[in-house]
Tab-separated table of C-alpha atoms and ligand atoms in Angstrom:
chain	number	residue	atom	x	y	z
A	1	UNK	CA	-17.882	-8.576	-2.118
A	2	UNK	CA	-14.727	-7.068	-0.245
A	3	UNK	CA	-15.186	-3.181	-0.031
A	4	UNK	CA	-11.408	-1.960	-0.560
A	5	UNK	CA	-10.674	1.679	0.084
A	6	UNK	CA	-7.072	2.508	-1.552
A	7	UNK	CA	-5.191	5.083	-0.205
A	8	UNK	CA	-2.376	6.605	-2.423
A	9	UNK	CA	-0.173	9.322	-2.611
A	10	UNK	CA	1.824	9.533	-6.291
A	11	UNK	CA	1.529	8.213	-9.327
A	12	UNK	CA	-0.390	4.816	-8.562
A	13	UNK	CA	1.082	2.443	-10.482
A	14	UNK	CA	0.177	-0.014	-7.533
A	15	UNK	CA	-2.963	1.356	-7.860
A	16	UNK	CA	-3.493	0.614	-11.533
A	17	UNK	CA	-2.152	-3.074	-10.689
A	18	UNK	CA	-5.333	-3.466	-8.367
A	19	UNK	CA	-7.861	-1.547	-10.974
A	20	UNK	CA	-6.549	-4.083	-13.606
A	21	UNK	CA	-6.894	-7.115	-11.748
A	22	UNK	CA	-10.587	-6.502	-10.359
A	23	UNK	CA	-11.063	-5.364	-14.252
A	24	UNK	CA	-9.331	-8.610	-15.534
A	25	UNK	CA	-10.555	-11.211	-12.759
A	26	UNK	CA	-6.939	-12.244	-11.031
A	27	UNK	CA	-8.710	-10.452	-7.873
A	28	UNK	CA	-12.290	-11.585	-7.353
A	29	UNK	CA	-15.420	-10.883	-5.147
A	30	UNK	CA	-13.388	-6.824	-4.845
A	31	UNK	CA	-15.175	-3.637	-5.396
A	32	UNK	CA	-12.861	-0.687	-4.935
A	33	UNK	CA	-14.833	1.825	-3.372
A	34	UNK	CA	-12.852	4.947	-2.949
A	35	UNK	CA	-9.744	6.191	-3.533
A	36	UNK	CA	-7.850	8.442	-1.249
A	37	UNK	CA	-4.886	10.642	-1.778
A	38	UNK	CA	-3.001	13.365	0.503
A	39	UNK	CA	-1.716	15.158	-2.555
A	40	UNK	CA	-3.962	16.634	-5.355
A	41	UNK	CA	-1.321	16.414	-7.939
A	42	UNK	CA	-1.347	12.466	-7.449
A	43	UNK	CA	-1.261	10.733	-10.597
A	44	UNK	CA	-2.977	8.035	-8.887
A	45	UNK	CA	-6.207	10.597	-8.513
A	46	UNK	CA	-6.073	10.657	-12.552
A	47	UNK	CA	-6.393	6.577	-12.529
A	48	UNK	CA	-9.067	6.165	-10.085
A	49	UNK	CA	-11.190	9.444	-12.305
A	50	UNK	CA	-10.525	7.027	-15.693
A	51	UNK	CA	-11.879	3.789	-14.048
A	52	UNK	CA	-14.918	5.469	-12.644
A	53	UNK	CA	-13.790	5.232	-8.875
A	54	UNK	CA	-14.741	7.731	-6.416
A	55	UNK	CA	-11.890	9.808	-5.330
A	56	UNK	CA	-11.133	12.309	-2.567
A	57	UNK	CA	-8.403	14.486	-1.273
A	58	UNK	CA	-7.334	15.030	2.361
A	59	UNK	CA	-4.476	17.134	1.913
A	60	UNK	CA	-2.557	18.163	5.080
A	61	UNK	CA	-2.805	21.981	4.204
A	62	UNK	CA	-6.174	22.212	3.921
A	63	UNK	CA	-6.658	21.733	7.638
A	64	UNK	CA	-5.737	23.425	10.700
A	65	UNK	CA	-3.824	21.220	12.648
A	66	UNK	CA	-2.268	17.510	12.263
A	67	UNK	CA	-5.091	16.311	14.427
A	68	UNK	CA	-7.764	17.697	12.118
A	69	UNK	CA	-6.467	16.324	9.034
A	70	UNK	CA	-6.377	12.748	11.043
A	71	UNK	CA	-10.109	13.385	11.552
A	72	UNK	CA	-10.672	14.418	8.185
A	73	UNK	CA	-8.731	11.628	6.940
A	74	UNK	CA	-10.777	9.492	9.350
A	75	UNK	CA	-13.946	10.695	8.100
A	76	UNK	CA	-13.069	10.273	4.670
A	77	UNK	CA	-12.313	5.897	5.145
A	78	UNK	CA	-15.078	5.311	7.728
A	79	UNK	CA	-17.822	6.976	5.035
A	80	UNK	CA	-16.619	4.663	2.381
A	81	UNK	CA	-17.286	1.414	5.049
A	82	UNK	CA	-14.345	-0.209	3.622
A	83	UNK	CA	-13.768	-3.929	4.564
A	84	UNK	CA	-10.152	-3.033	3.582
A	85	UNK	CA	-7.730	-0.468	3.507
A	86	UNK	CA	-4.951	-0.747	0.889
A	87	UNK	CA	-1.615	1.613	1.451
A	88	UNK	CA	-0.585	1.563	-1.900
A	89	UNK	CA	2.213	4.370	-2.229
A	90	UNK	CA	0.484	6.081	0.797
A	91	UNK	CA	3.208	8.441	1.995
A	92	UNK	CA	1.471	9.421	5.395
A	93	UNK	CA	1.921	8.566	9.110
A	94	UNK	CA	-1.680	6.580	9.896
A	95	UNK	CA	-3.579	8.008	12.893
A	96	UNK	CA	-3.176	5.905	15.685
A	97	UNK	CA	-7.191	5.889	15.780
A	98	UNK	CA	-7.644	4.638	12.498
A	99	UNK	CA	-4.791	1.868	12.501
A	100	UNK	CA	-6.839	0.316	16.092
A	101	UNK	CA	-9.905	0.699	14.968
A	102	UNK	CA	-8.945	-1.333	11.702
A	103	UNK	CA	-6.677	-3.613	12.970
A	104	UNK	CA	-6.008	-6.498	10.470
A	105	UNK	CA	-7.990	-4.683	8.168
A	106	UNK	CA	-5.233	-2.263	6.960
A	107	UNK	CA	-2.180	-3.541	4.569
A	108	UNK	CA	0.750	-2.012	2.772
A	109	UNK	CA	3.196	-2.591	0.144
A	110	UNK	CA	6.871	-1.959	1.024
A	111	UNK	CA	9.254	-1.853	-1.554
A	112	UNK	CA	12.164	-4.095	0.372
A	113	UNK	CA	12.147	-7.162	1.616
A	114	UNK	CA	11.087	-6.611	5.600
A	115	UNK	CA	13.253	-6.595	7.733
A	116	UNK	CA	15.762	-5.117	5.449
A	117	UNK	CA	15.380	-1.101	4.595
A	118	UNK	CA	12.265	-0.441	6.123
A	119	UNK	CA	11.232	1.740	8.874
A	120	UNK	CA	11.082	5.712	9.637
A	121	UNK	CA	12.776	7.588	6.526
A	122	UNK	CA	12.744	4.502	4.196
A	123	UNK	CA	9.791	5.128	1.283
A	124	UNK	CA	10.006	5.242	-2.364
A	125	UNK	CA	13.374	5.346	-4.285
A	126	UNK	CA	15.581	5.849	-0.701
A	127	UNK	CA	14.959	2.336	-0.179
A	128	UNK	CA	16.335	1.501	-3.599
A	129	UNK	CA	19.371	3.901	-2.931
A	130	UNK	CA	20.034	2.529	0.091
A	131	UNK	CA	19.611	-1.146	-0.949
A	132	UNK	CA	22.343	-0.371	-4.013
A	133	UNK	CA	24.483	1.746	-1.204
A	134	UNK	CA	24.281	-1.549	0.841
A	135	UNK	CA	25.191	-3.749	-2.291
A	136	UNK	CA	22.762	-6.311	-1.629
A	137	UNK	CA	22.475	-8.717	-4.403
A	138	UNK	CA	18.340	-9.691	-3.506
A	139	UNK	CA	16.054	-6.872	-2.673
A	140	UNK	CA	12.362	-7.241	-3.016
A	141	UNK	CA	8.930	-5.821	-2.022
A	142	UNK	CA	6.456	-6.959	0.612
A	143	UNK	CA	2.754	-6.718	1.764
A	144	UNK	CA	2.147	-6.821	5.320
A	145	UNK	CA	-0.598	-5.768	7.802
A	146	UNK	CA	-0.580	-2.430	9.514
A	147	UNK	CA	-0.048	-2.255	13.215
A	148	UNK	CA	1.131	0.988	15.134
A	149	UNK	CA	4.924	0.512	14.530
A	150	UNK	CA	6.329	1.736	10.881
A	151	UNK	CA	6.544	-1.552	8.394
A	152	UNK	CA	6.397	-3.788	11.674
A	153	UNK	CA	2.660	-5.384	11.149
A	154	UNK	CA	3.018	-9.319	10.180
A	155	UNK	CA	3.838	-9.885	6.907
A	156	UNK	CA	1.455	-11.649	4.225
A	157	UNK	CA	3.654	-11.983	0.941
A	158	UNK	CA	7.137	-11.450	0.067
A	159	UNK	CA	8.780	-11.789	-3.678
A	160	UNK	CA	12.580	-11.428	-4.113
A	161	UNK	CA	13.938	-9.360	-7.283
A	162	UNK	CA	17.806	-9.781	-8.381
A	163	UNK	CA	19.875	-6.980	-8.385
A	164	UNK	CA	21.438	-6.352	-11.557
A	165	UNK	CA	25.309	-4.524	-12.504
A	166	UNK	CA	24.699	-0.820	-13.321
A	167	UNK	CA	21.482	-0.720	-11.656
A	168	UNK	CA	20.174	2.954	-10.632
A	169	UNK	CA	17.883	3.487	-7.919
A	170	UNK	CA	14.907	4.479	-10.380
A	171	UNK	CA	15.834	1.129	-12.519
A	172	UNK	CA	15.552	-0.902	-9.519
A	173	UNK	CA	12.441	0.631	-8.128
A	174	UNK	CA	10.913	-0.144	-12.071
A	175	UNK	CA	12.177	-3.805	-11.599
A	176	UNK	CA	10.722	-4.449	-8.132
A	177	UNK	CA	6.941	-2.840	-9.024
A	178	UNK	CA	7.395	-5.221	-12.337
A	179	UNK	CA	8.413	-8.155	-10.687
A	180	UNK	CA	7.009	-8.205	-7.488
A	181	UNK	CA	4.631	-5.287	-6.322
A	182	UNK	CA	1.887	-4.959	-8.925
A	183	UNK	CA	2.064	-9.182	-8.759
A	184	UNK	CA	2.162	-9.790	-4.669
A	185	UNK	CA	-0.531	-6.528	-3.759
A	186	UNK	CA	-3.399	-7.803	-6.325
A	187	UNK	CA	-2.672	-11.417	-5.080
A	188	UNK	CA	-2.717	-10.430	-1.255
A	189	UNK	CA	-5.927	-8.484	-2.055
A	190	UNK	CA	-7.874	-11.673	-3.720
A	191	UNK	CA	-6.534	-14.130	-0.994
A	192	UNK	CA	-8.007	-11.776	1.677
A	193	UNK	CA	-11.685	-11.473	-0.782
A	194	UNK	CA	-11.799	-14.898	-0.595
A	195	UNK	CA	-11.130	-15.545	3.027
A	196	UNK	CA	-7.918	-16.983	2.723
A	197	UNK	CA	-5.628	-14.763	5.013
A	198	UNK	CA	-6.154	-15.098	8.926
A	199	UNK	CA	-3.807	-13.348	11.196
A	200	UNK	CA	-2.834	-15.417	14.855
A	201	UNK	CA	-0.140	-14.040	17.607
A	202	UNK	CA	1.042	-11.467	14.932
A	203	UNK	CA	1.577	-14.043	12.250
A	204	UNK	CA	-0.383	-14.344	9.120
A	205	UNK	CA	-1.413	-17.891	7.667
A	206	UNK	CA	-2.980	-18.389	4.009
A	207	UNK	CA	-4.844	-21.642	3.347
A	208	UNK	CA	-6.068	-22.836	-0.138
B	301	LIG	C1	5.848	2.045	-4.417
B	301	LIG	O1	6.859	1.134	-4.730
B	301	LIG	C2	5.524	1.647	-3.261
B	301	LIG	O2	5.787	0.219	-3.039
B	301	LIG	C3	6.292	2.637	-2.318
B	301	LIG	O3	5.984	3.870	-3.033
B	301	LIG	C4	5.667	3.690	-4.240
B	301	LIG	C5	4.583	3.778	-4.815
B	301	LIG	O4	4.570	3.818	-5.996
B	301	LIG	N1	5.820	2.565	-0.875
B	301	LIG	C6	6.887	2.640	0.239
B	301	LIG	O5	7.867	3.189	-0.180
B	301	LIG	C7	5.969	2.414	1.671
B	301	LIG	N2	7.138	2.752	2.632
B	301	LIG	P1	2.688	4.101	-6.913
B	301	LIG	O6	2.618	5.066	-6.403
B	301	LIG	O7	3.311	3.986	-8.318
B	301	LIG	O8	2.197	2.645	-6.727
C-alpha cells in the first residue's frame, strides 16, 4: 500500500478527487494516511473529516518564526511515514529540508501547462487571470515532481483544456479542474502506487 499524505490550503476539490478515486477504485494500492493544512478554515479539512482521514493544521501564525513552522511541518509529515506527499493546492513554500528528504516523493498539481504561467506568484486564480490576459487558446494542468525550484520539477503528466469565448478566470478555473486536474492527479497517484513512474536525469518515464 502506498501511504499518501496530502497537503492542502483551501477548498480541497483535488483532495476530494483523490478520496473518491481511492473509494471508487480508480486509485488502487493506496491509503491516504494524513491531510495537512496550513489554514484552519480550509474546507479541505472538513472533507478529510467526512472521509475519516486524520487531519492536522500547521498554521504559520501558531509558531514563533518560519524556522519553527518549518520544523513543525516536517514533524507532521514525518510522523505519518508517507511514501508520497501530494501538494493539492498547498500554497506554502516547502522547506528545503523536506524537499531533500522526500526527493522524487513529492508531487504537485499546477493549473496550467508548465512552463506557461508558473513560478513565483502564479497560483490559484492568478494563473487563469494571466492565461486570459495573454489570450491563450489552450491551457490545462500539470502534475510534476517537486524540486527546489518553483514549478520546475520533472513533469509526470499534462492535460490540455480549451479556453472559450467569454471565459472569466473563475469559469476557466472550474473547467481546468473538471477536465484536467481531477483527472490527472488521481491518475498519477495510481501510476506511482503501481510502480509505473520512474525518474531519471530529471525526466519522468511511465511504464505499462
Ligand atoms: C487548484 O487549482 C490547484 O491546481 C492550485 O490551487 C487550486 C486548489 O484547489 N494550485 C496551485 O496554484 C499551485 N501553484 P482545491 O483546494 O480545490 O484543490
